[in-house]
XYZ file of C-alpha atoms in Angstrom:
752
model
C 80.926 165.201 79.416
C 84.669 164.800 79.408
C 87.145 167.564 79.799
C 90.935 167.589 79.722
C 93.589 169.838 81.202
C 97.059 169.114 80.114
C 100.278 169.339 82.060
C 98.791 170.006 85.394
C 101.473 170.116 88.065
C 100.999 169.014 91.675
C 101.664 172.499 92.979
C 98.723 173.522 95.198
C 98.669 177.149 94.001
C 98.429 176.057 90.398
C 95.575 173.714 91.337
C 93.713 176.373 93.158
C 94.092 178.773 90.264
C 92.712 176.166 87.920
C 89.908 175.494 90.278
C 88.852 179.141 90.037
C 88.977 179.063 86.271
C 87.063 175.840 86.016
C 84.299 176.933 88.404
C 83.777 179.988 86.189
C 83.873 178.189 82.820
C 82.667 174.640 83.331
C 79.704 175.459 85.493
C 78.200 177.347 82.524
C 79.399 175.024 79.872
C 76.126 173.809 78.401
C 73.659 176.000 80.075
C 71.469 176.352 77.038
C 70.300 179.835 76.214
C 67.427 181.081 74.012
C 69.104 181.354 70.591
C 68.912 185.108 70.144
C 68.923 185.988 73.840
C 69.482 189.719 73.085
C 72.731 189.006 71.330
C 73.084 191.172 68.192
C 74.424 188.409 65.888
C 72.899 185.362 67.442
C 71.017 183.712 64.533
C 67.328 182.790 64.489
C 67.569 179.563 62.512
C 71.254 178.662 62.082
C 73.058 176.367 64.485
C 75.526 177.925 66.918
C 77.089 176.655 70.140
C 75.723 178.186 73.398
C 79.181 179.542 74.032
C 82.885 179.189 72.927
C 84.527 178.270 69.667
C 83.058 175.987 67.011
C 84.323 175.040 63.528
C 83.887 171.954 61.306
C 80.663 169.883 61.403
C 81.429 166.265 62.303
C 79.572 162.984 62.427
C 76.264 164.163 60.878
C 73.832 161.234 61.281
C 70.130 160.558 61.467
C 69.009 157.930 64.084
C 65.666 157.035 65.501
C 63.897 160.165 64.446
C 66.674 162.647 65.373
C 69.397 164.392 63.510
C 72.712 164.511 65.313
C 75.379 167.176 64.661
C 78.800 166.899 66.174
C 81.279 169.652 65.732
C 84.823 170.833 66.417
C 84.584 172.577 69.760
C 86.774 174.315 72.250
C 85.175 173.805 75.683
C 87.617 176.339 77.285
C 87.314 179.396 75.136
C 86.193 181.245 71.943
C 89.455 180.765 69.881
C 90.530 177.495 68.253
C 92.083 174.983 70.658
C 91.457 172.004 72.842
C 89.599 170.458 69.981
C 86.745 168.167 71.171
C 83.566 166.930 69.638
C 80.544 169.048 70.675
C 77.152 167.514 70.228
C 73.515 168.580 69.577
C 70.415 166.881 68.190
C 67.207 167.976 66.464
C 64.017 166.570 65.084
C 63.690 169.194 62.330
C 67.189 170.614 61.691
C 66.100 173.957 62.969
C 65.571 173.602 66.763
C 68.528 171.990 68.448
C 69.098 170.487 71.887
C 72.628 170.981 73.243
C 74.226 167.801 74.652
C 77.380 167.032 76.587
C 80.714 166.861 74.797
C 80.980 163.476 73.028
C 84.733 163.081 72.428
C 87.160 165.194 74.573
C 90.860 165.746 74.399
C 92.534 162.681 75.956
C 96.216 162.421 76.914
C 96.950 165.527 74.921
C 95.409 164.050 71.798
C 92.783 166.318 70.374
C 89.695 164.981 68.562
C 89.779 166.383 65.006
C 87.035 166.021 62.345
C 85.387 162.788 61.233
C 82.098 161.023 60.785
C 79.499 158.848 62.570
C 77.844 155.794 61.165
C 75.044 153.515 62.396
C 76.480 149.991 62.524
C 73.232 148.236 61.651
C 74.863 144.867 61.011
C 77.011 145.030 64.126
C 80.224 144.560 62.168
C 82.197 145.985 65.054
C 80.582 143.891 67.720
C 79.937 147.119 69.732
C 76.115 146.715 69.524
C 74.224 144.914 72.359
C 70.702 143.456 72.792
C 70.063 143.758 68.965
C 70.563 147.510 69.136
C 73.113 149.001 66.736
C 75.981 151.122 68.024
C 76.677 154.603 66.681
C 80.371 154.564 65.762
C 82.446 157.715 65.381
C 85.502 157.573 63.102
C 87.633 160.578 63.794
C 91.159 161.964 63.630
C 93.293 161.888 66.734
C 95.661 164.829 66.627
C 98.743 164.349 68.747
C 102.307 163.818 67.665
C 100.772 162.379 64.435
C 97.293 162.559 62.942
C 95.619 159.081 62.852
C 92.173 157.671 62.654
C 90.380 156.461 65.727
C 87.033 155.032 66.890
C 84.584 155.825 69.606
C 81.127 154.393 69.953
C 77.780 154.803 71.701
C 75.208 152.137 72.620
C 72.619 154.509 74.018
C 71.748 156.522 70.906
C 74.635 159.014 71.171
C 74.374 160.280 74.737
C 77.483 158.572 76.208
C 80.596 157.691 74.127
C 83.323 155.163 74.899
C 86.691 155.399 73.257
C 87.884 152.250 71.563
C 90.715 150.763 73.566
C 92.803 149.661 70.563
C 93.058 153.157 68.960
C 94.382 154.139 66.442
C 92.809 151.921 63.795
C 94.649 153.599 60.846
C 97.970 155.542 60.953
C 100.504 156.662 58.419
C 102.689 158.182 61.107
C 101.951 161.518 59.346
C 101.075 164.851 60.802
C 98.811 165.762 57.891
C 96.332 162.776 57.680
C 92.904 163.698 58.756
C 89.097 164.057 58.541
C 87.773 160.540 57.697
C 84.297 160.217 56.110
C 83.030 156.634 56.309
C 80.056 155.169 54.468
C 78.539 151.736 54.027
C 78.789 150.451 50.428
C 75.878 147.986 50.190
C 76.946 146.358 46.970
C 80.336 145.232 48.248
C 79.185 144.842 51.890
C 82.111 147.009 53.093
C 82.751 150.203 54.897
C 84.521 152.807 52.666
C 86.671 155.602 54.077
C 87.834 158.766 52.280
C 90.401 160.662 54.283
C 92.627 163.600 53.283
C 96.331 163.948 53.073
C 96.038 167.616 53.255
C 99.294 169.181 52.102
C 99.661 166.597 49.332
C 96.199 167.568 47.983
C 95.103 163.870 47.978
C 92.112 161.982 49.092
C 92.972 158.394 50.123
C 90.360 155.571 49.798
C 90.231 152.568 52.223
C 87.828 149.699 52.751
C 86.999 147.561 55.905
C 84.586 144.922 56.929
C 84.559 145.886 60.601
C 85.741 149.568 60.926
C 88.781 148.382 62.771
C 91.028 146.986 60.095
C 91.492 149.086 56.886
C 92.875 148.191 53.480
C 94.210 150.879 51.150
C 92.434 151.147 47.659
C 93.491 154.326 45.835
C 94.676 157.912 45.908
C 92.686 160.653 44.203
C 94.423 163.907 43.337
C 96.012 166.332 43.202
C 93.638 167.735 40.585
C 91.248 170.679 40.206
C 91.711 173.372 42.874
C 95.048 172.744 44.528
C 95.453 176.286 45.798
C 95.408 175.119 49.473
C 95.392 172.067 51.733
C 92.708 169.565 51.079
C 90.391 168.710 54.029
C 87.122 167.237 55.096
C 86.232 164.864 52.160
C 82.847 163.378 51.633
C 81.546 160.667 49.250
C 77.914 159.790 48.433
C 75.694 158.632 45.577
C 72.939 160.620 43.906
C 70.422 159.878 41.155
C 70.573 162.002 38.093
C 67.315 163.867 37.531
C 65.588 161.575 39.964
C 66.076 158.569 37.706
C 67.804 155.193 38.346
C 70.896 156.493 36.784
C 73.225 157.007 39.838
C 76.548 158.840 40.026
C 78.979 159.355 42.886
C 80.046 162.725 44.210
C 83.372 163.293 45.823
C 83.785 166.529 47.767
C 86.674 168.196 49.493
C 87.351 171.547 51.068
C 90.402 173.615 50.227
C 91.895 175.867 52.926
C 91.293 178.581 53.762
C 87.662 178.784 52.627
C 86.432 176.971 49.554
C 85.288 173.458 48.403
C 85.033 171.487 45.173
C 83.209 168.415 43.859
C 83.861 165.672 41.316
C 81.119 163.557 39.749
C 82.071 159.992 38.772
C 81.580 156.269 39.323
C 82.443 154.070 42.280
C 82.272 150.202 42.365
C 83.470 149.587 45.913
C 87.054 149.442 44.846
C 87.837 152.480 42.729
C 86.395 155.988 42.193
C 86.635 156.975 38.535
C 86.306 160.603 37.449
C 86.429 161.477 33.791
C 86.946 165.195 32.921
C 85.525 165.307 29.390
C 87.783 166.785 26.720
C 86.705 170.154 25.373
C 86.312 170.345 21.598
C 86.030 173.350 19.340
C 88.201 175.924 17.465
C 91.142 176.998 19.665
C 91.871 180.651 19.393
C 94.810 180.329 21.777
C 95.983 177.833 24.407
C 99.375 179.547 25.132
C 101.175 176.170 25.053
C 103.783 177.147 22.384
C 105.551 179.291 24.972
C 105.557 182.532 23.006
C 103.388 185.571 22.159
C 103.822 185.147 18.392
C 100.112 185.635 17.796
C 99.838 188.591 20.167
C 100.973 192.261 20.462
C 102.450 192.976 23.834
C 102.368 196.390 25.572
C 103.730 197.088 29.025
C 105.623 194.743 31.386
C 102.813 192.883 33.278
C 102.774 189.830 31.000
C 106.531 189.292 30.553
C 108.163 188.050 27.391
C 106.208 184.707 27.278
C 103.251 183.013 28.914
C 103.828 181.909 32.517
C 104.348 178.279 33.558
C 102.124 178.448 36.582
C 102.341 180.322 39.901
C 104.759 183.329 39.984
C 106.989 184.552 42.796
C 105.058 185.620 45.983
C 101.714 184.639 44.355
C 99.084 182.394 45.999
C 98.801 179.083 44.279
C 97.349 179.357 40.764
C 95.143 176.380 39.789
C 92.553 175.411 37.165
C 94.477 176.127 33.967
C 95.036 173.501 31.267
C 98.344 172.204 30.115
C 101.569 173.815 31.215
C 101.195 177.496 30.504
C 98.810 180.468 30.875
C 98.607 184.212 30.921
C 99.482 185.529 34.329
C 100.096 189.280 34.909
C 101.342 188.913 38.470
C 104.905 189.381 37.168
C 106.753 191.297 39.864
C 103.485 191.559 41.829
C 100.276 193.607 41.367
C 102.198 196.780 40.528
C 102.907 196.041 36.879
C 100.508 196.943 33.971
C 100.192 195.851 30.404
C 98.017 194.758 27.487
C 97.913 191.785 25.086
C 96.113 192.075 21.685
C 95.469 188.974 19.589
C 95.537 188.620 15.846
C 92.298 189.015 14.067
C 90.106 185.913 13.679
C 86.645 185.092 12.252
C 83.907 184.203 14.652
C 82.544 180.803 13.486
C 80.671 179.412 16.400
C 77.953 180.541 18.881
C 80.163 180.701 21.962
C 83.661 181.819 22.888
C 84.835 180.320 26.186
C 87.954 180.744 28.294
C 89.425 180.182 31.671
C 89.856 183.258 33.807
C 91.141 184.089 37.269
C 92.745 186.994 39.068
C 91.281 190.292 40.131
C 87.697 191.518 39.905
C 88.060 194.897 38.239
C 85.547 195.236 35.434
C 87.396 198.101 33.827
C 90.966 197.253 35.136
C 91.810 193.527 34.922
C 89.724 192.042 32.105
C 89.469 190.236 28.810
C 87.367 191.728 26.059
C 86.102 190.846 22.599
C 86.345 193.602 20.010
C 84.197 193.503 16.850
C 84.346 196.322 14.277
C 86.141 198.579 16.668
C 83.479 198.068 19.408
C 83.549 196.083 22.664
C 81.137 193.176 22.120
C 81.790 191.415 25.417
C 84.096 191.495 28.453
C 84.764 189.598 31.657
C 86.933 189.952 34.764
C 88.245 187.558 37.373
C 86.711 186.432 40.702
C 89.367 187.758 43.033
C 90.723 184.210 43.080
C 93.749 182.358 41.728
C 91.552 179.433 40.650
C 90.723 179.815 36.901
C 87.094 178.960 36.036
C 85.278 178.842 32.727
C 83.405 181.847 31.385
C 81.467 182.138 28.118
C 80.370 184.803 25.656
C 77.290 184.197 23.528
C 78.352 185.365 20.053
C 75.564 183.768 18.038
C 74.688 187.070 16.464
C 78.301 187.802 15.499
C 79.044 184.640 13.499
C 80.922 185.596 10.302
C 82.340 188.782 11.782
C 86.058 189.482 12.236
C 87.247 190.119 15.787
C 90.186 190.249 18.066
C 90.747 189.796 21.884
C 92.425 192.076 24.251
C 93.664 191.012 27.737
C 94.285 194.036 29.964
C 95.931 194.751 33.359
C 95.691 198.443 34.343
C 95.389 198.020 38.069
C 98.316 198.344 40.472
C 96.546 197.812 43.772
C 95.106 194.654 45.420
C 94.189 191.901 43.005
C 95.720 193.986 40.215
C 96.414 191.061 37.917
C 94.663 188.692 35.577
C 95.003 185.033 34.682
C 93.658 183.670 31.302
C 93.987 180.283 29.458
C 92.544 178.286 26.678
C 90.388 180.602 24.567
C 88.183 178.502 22.373
C 85.167 178.731 20.088
C 82.423 176.185 20.762
C 78.914 175.314 19.790
C 77.597 175.168 23.349
C 78.758 177.055 26.490
C 81.728 175.435 28.176
C 81.332 174.517 31.777
C 83.375 172.452 34.242
C 82.361 168.978 33.192
C 81.760 166.537 36.075
C 83.489 169.067 38.376
C 82.540 172.202 40.090
C 82.835 174.859 42.797
C 80.553 174.042 45.763
C 80.044 177.672 46.770
C 81.082 180.994 45.347
C 80.940 182.845 48.740
C 83.677 183.044 51.354
C 81.912 181.171 54.154
C 81.096 177.555 53.278
C 83.839 175.277 54.573
C 84.274 171.722 55.808
C 80.995 170.755 54.159
C 79.558 167.339 55.253
C 76.381 165.367 54.536
C 74.110 163.434 56.882
C 74.181 159.643 56.721
C 71.167 157.341 57.188
C 68.468 159.950 56.515
C 65.294 157.911 56.439
C 63.522 159.728 53.619
C 66.386 159.258 51.268
C 67.342 162.951 50.960
C 71.005 163.829 50.783
C 71.314 166.802 53.224
C 74.515 168.644 54.016
C 75.708 171.733 55.817
C 78.967 173.537 56.427
C 80.857 175.651 58.828
C 79.931 179.141 57.817
C 83.321 180.778 58.166
C 86.768 181.088 56.663
C 90.218 180.472 58.287
C 91.335 183.854 56.917
C 89.339 185.736 59.629
C 87.448 183.138 61.710
C 89.301 184.186 64.861
C 88.173 187.862 64.412
C 84.449 187.295 64.075
C 82.770 189.777 66.449
C 80.386 187.402 68.181
C 80.138 186.590 71.850
C 80.034 184.396 73.959
C 80.101 182.021 71.010
C 82.168 182.002 67.854
C 81.088 179.787 64.923
C 77.979 179.240 62.864
C 76.717 176.429 60.600
C 75.035 177.118 57.295
C 71.434 176.246 56.810
C 71.002 172.519 55.882
C 70.565 172.022 52.155
C 69.161 169.242 50.008
C 71.400 168.091 47.206
C 70.584 166.809 43.713
C 72.247 166.053 40.359
C 70.583 167.818 37.493
C 71.242 167.751 33.760
C 71.748 171.313 32.474
C 72.537 171.910 28.865
C 73.614 168.282 28.555
C 75.925 168.516 31.525
C 75.387 167.038 35.006
C 75.670 169.515 37.871
C 75.426 169.314 41.627
C 72.618 171.593 42.927
C 71.750 172.561 46.487
C 68.625 174.220 47.841
C 67.415 175.080 51.334
C 65.560 172.214 53.039
C 61.823 172.230 53.040
C 61.668 172.451 56.795
C 62.523 176.183 56.569
C 59.080 176.867 55.044
C 57.511 176.221 58.472
C 59.169 179.301 59.906
C 58.545 181.541 56.833
C 55.786 184.256 57.026
C 55.212 185.959 53.712
C 54.572 189.736 53.920
C 54.911 190.782 50.220
C 54.122 188.950 47.087
C 53.643 190.403 43.524
C 53.571 189.113 39.990
C 54.520 190.749 36.748
C 55.217 194.059 38.334
C 57.934 196.629 37.418
C 60.412 197.680 40.064
C 58.975 201.218 39.892
C 55.622 199.874 41.050
C 56.908 197.948 44.100
C 60.060 199.790 45.160
C 58.204 201.938 47.761
C 56.628 198.810 49.313
C 60.006 197.213 49.609
C 61.600 200.381 51.047
C 59.004 200.439 53.842
C 60.148 197.066 55.160
C 62.533 196.801 58.136
C 63.587 193.204 58.588
C 66.303 191.522 60.642
C 65.743 188.152 59.154
C 63.951 187.440 55.844
C 63.720 185.433 52.652
C 63.618 187.132 49.271
C 62.719 185.183 46.209
C 62.315 186.610 42.662
C 62.163 185.878 38.956
C 63.551 188.777 36.891
C 62.798 189.388 33.214
C 66.423 189.598 31.916
C 65.387 191.540 28.822
C 63.953 194.393 30.941
C 67.231 195.504 32.622
C 71.062 195.557 32.397
C 71.328 194.989 36.133
C 69.443 194.810 39.358
C 71.042 196.166 42.561
C 69.938 194.830 45.962
C 71.121 196.611 49.108
C 69.884 194.928 52.309
C 70.697 195.170 56.012
C 70.939 198.802 55.190
C 71.021 202.037 57.288
C 72.739 205.160 56.031
C 76.073 204.096 54.617
C 75.983 200.583 55.939
C 74.655 197.801 53.712
C 75.361 194.484 52.045
C 75.162 194.542 48.280
C 74.162 192.017 45.553
C 74.354 193.031 41.939
C 72.559 190.851 39.336
C 74.619 192.007 36.329
C 72.710 190.849 33.217
C 74.990 192.871 30.988
C 78.159 191.119 32.057
C 76.597 187.713 33.007
C 77.719 188.019 36.541
C 76.488 187.921 40.122
C 78.580 190.146 42.329
C 78.351 190.213 46.130
C 79.969 192.998 48.106
C 80.068 193.227 51.953
C 82.810 195.774 52.252
C 80.197 198.227 53.773
C 78.316 195.596 55.773
C 79.553 196.564 59.302
C 82.146 194.894 61.452
C 85.142 192.907 60.148
C 85.170 194.884 56.861
C 88.741 195.987 57.403
C 89.842 192.473 56.720
C 90.763 192.488 52.956
C 89.727 188.951 52.331
C 86.332 189.476 54.060
C 85.767 192.619 51.958
C 86.851 191.216 48.563
C 84.028 191.440 46.028
C 82.767 187.933 45.199
C 81.772 187.029 41.561
C 79.725 184.091 40.337
C 78.367 183.246 36.871
C 74.814 184.480 36.059
C 72.531 181.918 34.495
C 69.693 183.140 32.334
C 67.026 180.501 31.554
C 64.162 181.274 29.149
C 64.960 184.946 29.376
C 64.675 184.991 33.186
C 66.930 185.116 36.233
C 65.858 183.114 39.298
C 67.165 184.202 42.673
C 66.565 183.250 46.363
C 68.193 185.100 49.298
C 68.030 183.864 52.894
C 69.172 186.395 55.530
C 69.752 185.751 59.264
C 71.129 188.094 61.848
C 74.683 187.536 60.763
C 74.477 185.605 57.508
C 73.272 185.704 53.911
C 72.916 182.710 51.623
C 72.071 183.299 47.950
C 70.743 180.489 45.775
C 70.664 181.192 42.048
C 69.209 179.179 39.143
C 67.542 176.614 41.319
C 70.691 176.055 43.344
C 73.250 175.751 40.543
C 75.039 178.810 41.950
C 75.326 179.514 45.647
C 77.016 182.255 47.691
C 77.219 181.922 51.466
C 78.614 184.704 53.699
C 78.710 186.132 57.135
C 77.798 189.727 57.669
C 77.917 191.840 60.908
C 75.669 194.936 60.594
C 74.653 197.104 63.548
C 71.149 196.799 65.093
C 69.657 199.565 62.941
C 70.670 198.110 59.548
C 67.505 196.333 58.608
C 66.219 198.109 55.375
C 65.965 196.640 51.844
C 66.625 198.821 48.820
C 66.353 197.620 45.211
C 67.231 199.584 42.101
C 67.950 198.718 38.439
C 69.320 200.079 35.243
C 66.186 200.093 33.220
C 62.882 199.440 34.885
C 63.311 195.813 35.863
C 60.254 193.576 35.582
C 59.683 190.970 38.240
C 57.783 187.979 36.999
C 57.342 187.245 40.617
C 58.721 188.735 43.793
C 58.132 187.589 47.329
C 59.557 188.634 50.754
C 58.858 186.780 53.993
C 60.080 186.964 57.583
C 61.994 183.925 58.764
C 61.476 183.525 62.533
C 61.334 180.519 64.824
C 58.432 180.302 67.189
C 60.278 180.840 70.506
C 57.255 179.196 72.350
C 57.927 175.999 70.468
C 61.688 175.631 70.696
C 63.831 173.340 72.656
C 66.166 176.212 73.476
C 63.521 177.589 75.762
C 62.311 174.384 77.394
C 62.275 174.079 81.116
C 65.952 173.393 81.756
C 65.619 170.972 84.638
C 69.109 170.696 85.916
C 69.970 174.206 84.767
C 67.532 175.521 87.323
C 68.840 173.498 90.279
C 71.073 175.153 92.830
C 73.917 172.779 93.684
C 76.728 172.713 96.206
C 79.831 170.510 96.467
C 81.566 170.130 99.777
C 84.020 169.824 101.249
C 86.417 171.223 98.613
C 89.312 170.207 98.750
C 88.044 166.841 99.805
C 89.560 163.838 101.679
C 87.507 160.625 100.989
C 83.852 161.616 100.661
C 82.319 164.202 98.394
C 78.746 165.489 99.065
C 76.575 167.068 96.304
C 73.582 168.763 97.848
C 70.532 170.748 96.691
C 67.232 171.809 98.111
C 65.388 170.801 94.988
C 66.949 167.540 93.743
C 63.386 166.113 93.541
C 62.677 168.370 90.524
C 65.491 166.730 88.503
C 64.410 163.102 88.465
C 67.030 160.482 87.603
C 70.498 162.083 87.904
C 73.665 160.604 86.269
C 76.903 161.416 88.067
C 80.318 160.929 86.325
C 83.703 161.999 87.499
C 86.800 162.651 85.253
C 90.375 163.319 86.074
C 92.427 166.199 84.735
C 93.342 164.168 81.598
C 89.695 163.472 80.793
C 89.727 159.877 81.866
C 86.542 158.647 83.659
C 87.032 157.464 87.273
C 85.284 154.526 88.811
C 83.075 155.624 91.618
C 81.384 153.621 94.383
C 78.056 152.245 93.022
C 76.701 152.119 96.536
C 76.929 155.873 96.995
C 74.455 157.227 99.446
C 71.457 159.312 98.220
C 68.448 160.983 99.651
C 66.222 163.855 98.489
C 68.656 166.531 99.235
C 72.178 165.098 98.623
C 74.390 162.467 97.175
C 77.496 161.270 99.009
C 80.222 159.822 96.919
C 83.099 157.717 98.200
C 86.321 158.609 96.377
C 87.898 155.161 96.489
C 91.518 155.027 95.291
C 91.346 158.550 93.928
C 94.925 160.015 93.574
C 95.671 163.519 94.673
C 94.671 165.991 91.870
C 91.987 167.984 90.122
C 88.645 166.400 89.114
C 85.451 167.267 87.155
C 82.010 166.154 88.218
C 79.449 165.877 85.470
C 75.771 165.872 86.476
C 73.182 165.106 83.821
C 69.459 164.464 83.854
C 69.469 163.152 80.243
C 68.597 166.536 78.804
C 70.856 169.124 80.370
C 74.137 168.934 82.212
C 76.313 170.838 84.604
C 79.970 170.469 85.448
C 81.712 171.245 88.763
C 85.264 170.773 89.781
C 86.892 169.756 93.045
C 90.461 168.965 94.388
C 91.227 165.580 96.032
C 93.809 166.125 98.825
């Protein structure tokens, strides 16, 4: 394990101060704890570091029967900083062994996000004895952000930094997060890497991972509301056939992600956003309100040309203009009323964004003086498609009203491109990865032997990640999910569902079929569960909405509303416990509700500090952190109308702590060690009364900049101590890493 401490002066007092800090922090660095360990929010089945800060997943790879996860890690504290690559591995994606840091800070250059590949063909020449090297391609963040290599020839335990780094640089401070894949058809490595503030993904190709040739830029397009980061690129079959499409993914700061479905031939990624055809009611491109009656001052004298003053970036609209009531901020109010038109097709679609206020910032369809349909925004400046089914209203005369009557937070509405169509409009070959707030920097595993495409994400949001009330760790990964491309209503969608491995830890405690909520509500109310899985199929014709409160005690709860009447899912964590004073954390989240064959399918997975909701077989997902107190473990379900559950099951999700690597006999963690003398002249002694219980012991020494030192290979050893000659060691601070191949400890000493 390598550590770095920058700008260490030779002053003895400073060294001694650092020594005290290091002895406290490093000695406990990877002392692996039982995952829950009495900590209120420590999850049962999500990955977290044993301690300190974690963000983006990096280098997800499967090799020789083990899944490896690397991650952005601060070895010195629980806030962002000192970015290094943490490392863990697992055989089942549930139980994880923590390993030493793989890539540290070196010479003040931090190790930002990237990927790991198995170099099966030894294109780099790093492999030895017919064994392939694992190669990490990562961003070095110093004066500039550039792309670098590190490699391992022992299956990922020890990593060597490539001496000729960087391998790709634009001399740019905003060029990061390379994802590299092997493209078999062209026999080349392909890199996608972000130019964040420019909202671009750059494509490169290489034959050896060392020399890269530029191919194309993709973007800006789609959601451009924040910096683009952490791209990914992979192929998937459509509906399990031989028809393969490529998926390009990127995250958008501070907390969302998007995908594009297209084709890739080894030289160019092609994405075709199909044109939308139908009868346009209004596209707002003529620059006037000649077909509308205007009341109030929220909408101005003409449609907006994009983002308004002091507004977050507005994205997702078509053409050059849209309705945007953020004129002079959220404090203005107003109403737009369209001319009357005749309903001629089965659907009316439109793009909508802005505030989520069902009776405050909304668009509505009025037929014969009555409201036939209405929709509100998603508390987001990204406009997305919504649809009203008006099959039963064909031939009727109607008009549309767009209303902003809210002056507080998210008190505005964005609308564009209102159109009549035969089929519901959806984002064609493009979509939102997750409708929750906590699914960021998503990355997929490479080289998975059974052919599955599995990904996971950092389950947090830059808007509040530093405030998350967990200790001694800060940062959680989502559950791993299996991806697929499915054809839905003639359109190809990316779906994601929990991996099958989770079923091993599920213990069903309630299961009913064709029962009304009235018949099962008391059984549900009697349950007190910290972690659980709830799956249901609701008869959409039996209710206007179903309201699920969970992690509940008194006035504390998290809330999911299945709003059949408005065609929405709404998740609200504003009463969920800690962190709810953060406005972005507390914003209501809205996602489309999909009804298939008159039924609504839902799956909810809840851990000690998280909830992940999968709707319509993974077409819609919401991922969020929650921080309730220890008593908030009840589930309460109600409905408007007596909802009928075609099926409903609830199970406890708990790992078997007697069968988890996090409670293994931690060999070196149980050894009592001493280093002396300290400070040292020329020989350092490491002693213990029970070295014999450890077995083979690896000893490595690093200087204060993280560089490994050469130590005397003839160091003396017996059953109680090692004596190390410090040949040619300059005066300064050093770290000793001791590892038995499973666990490690770090100690520090000063060379006089």
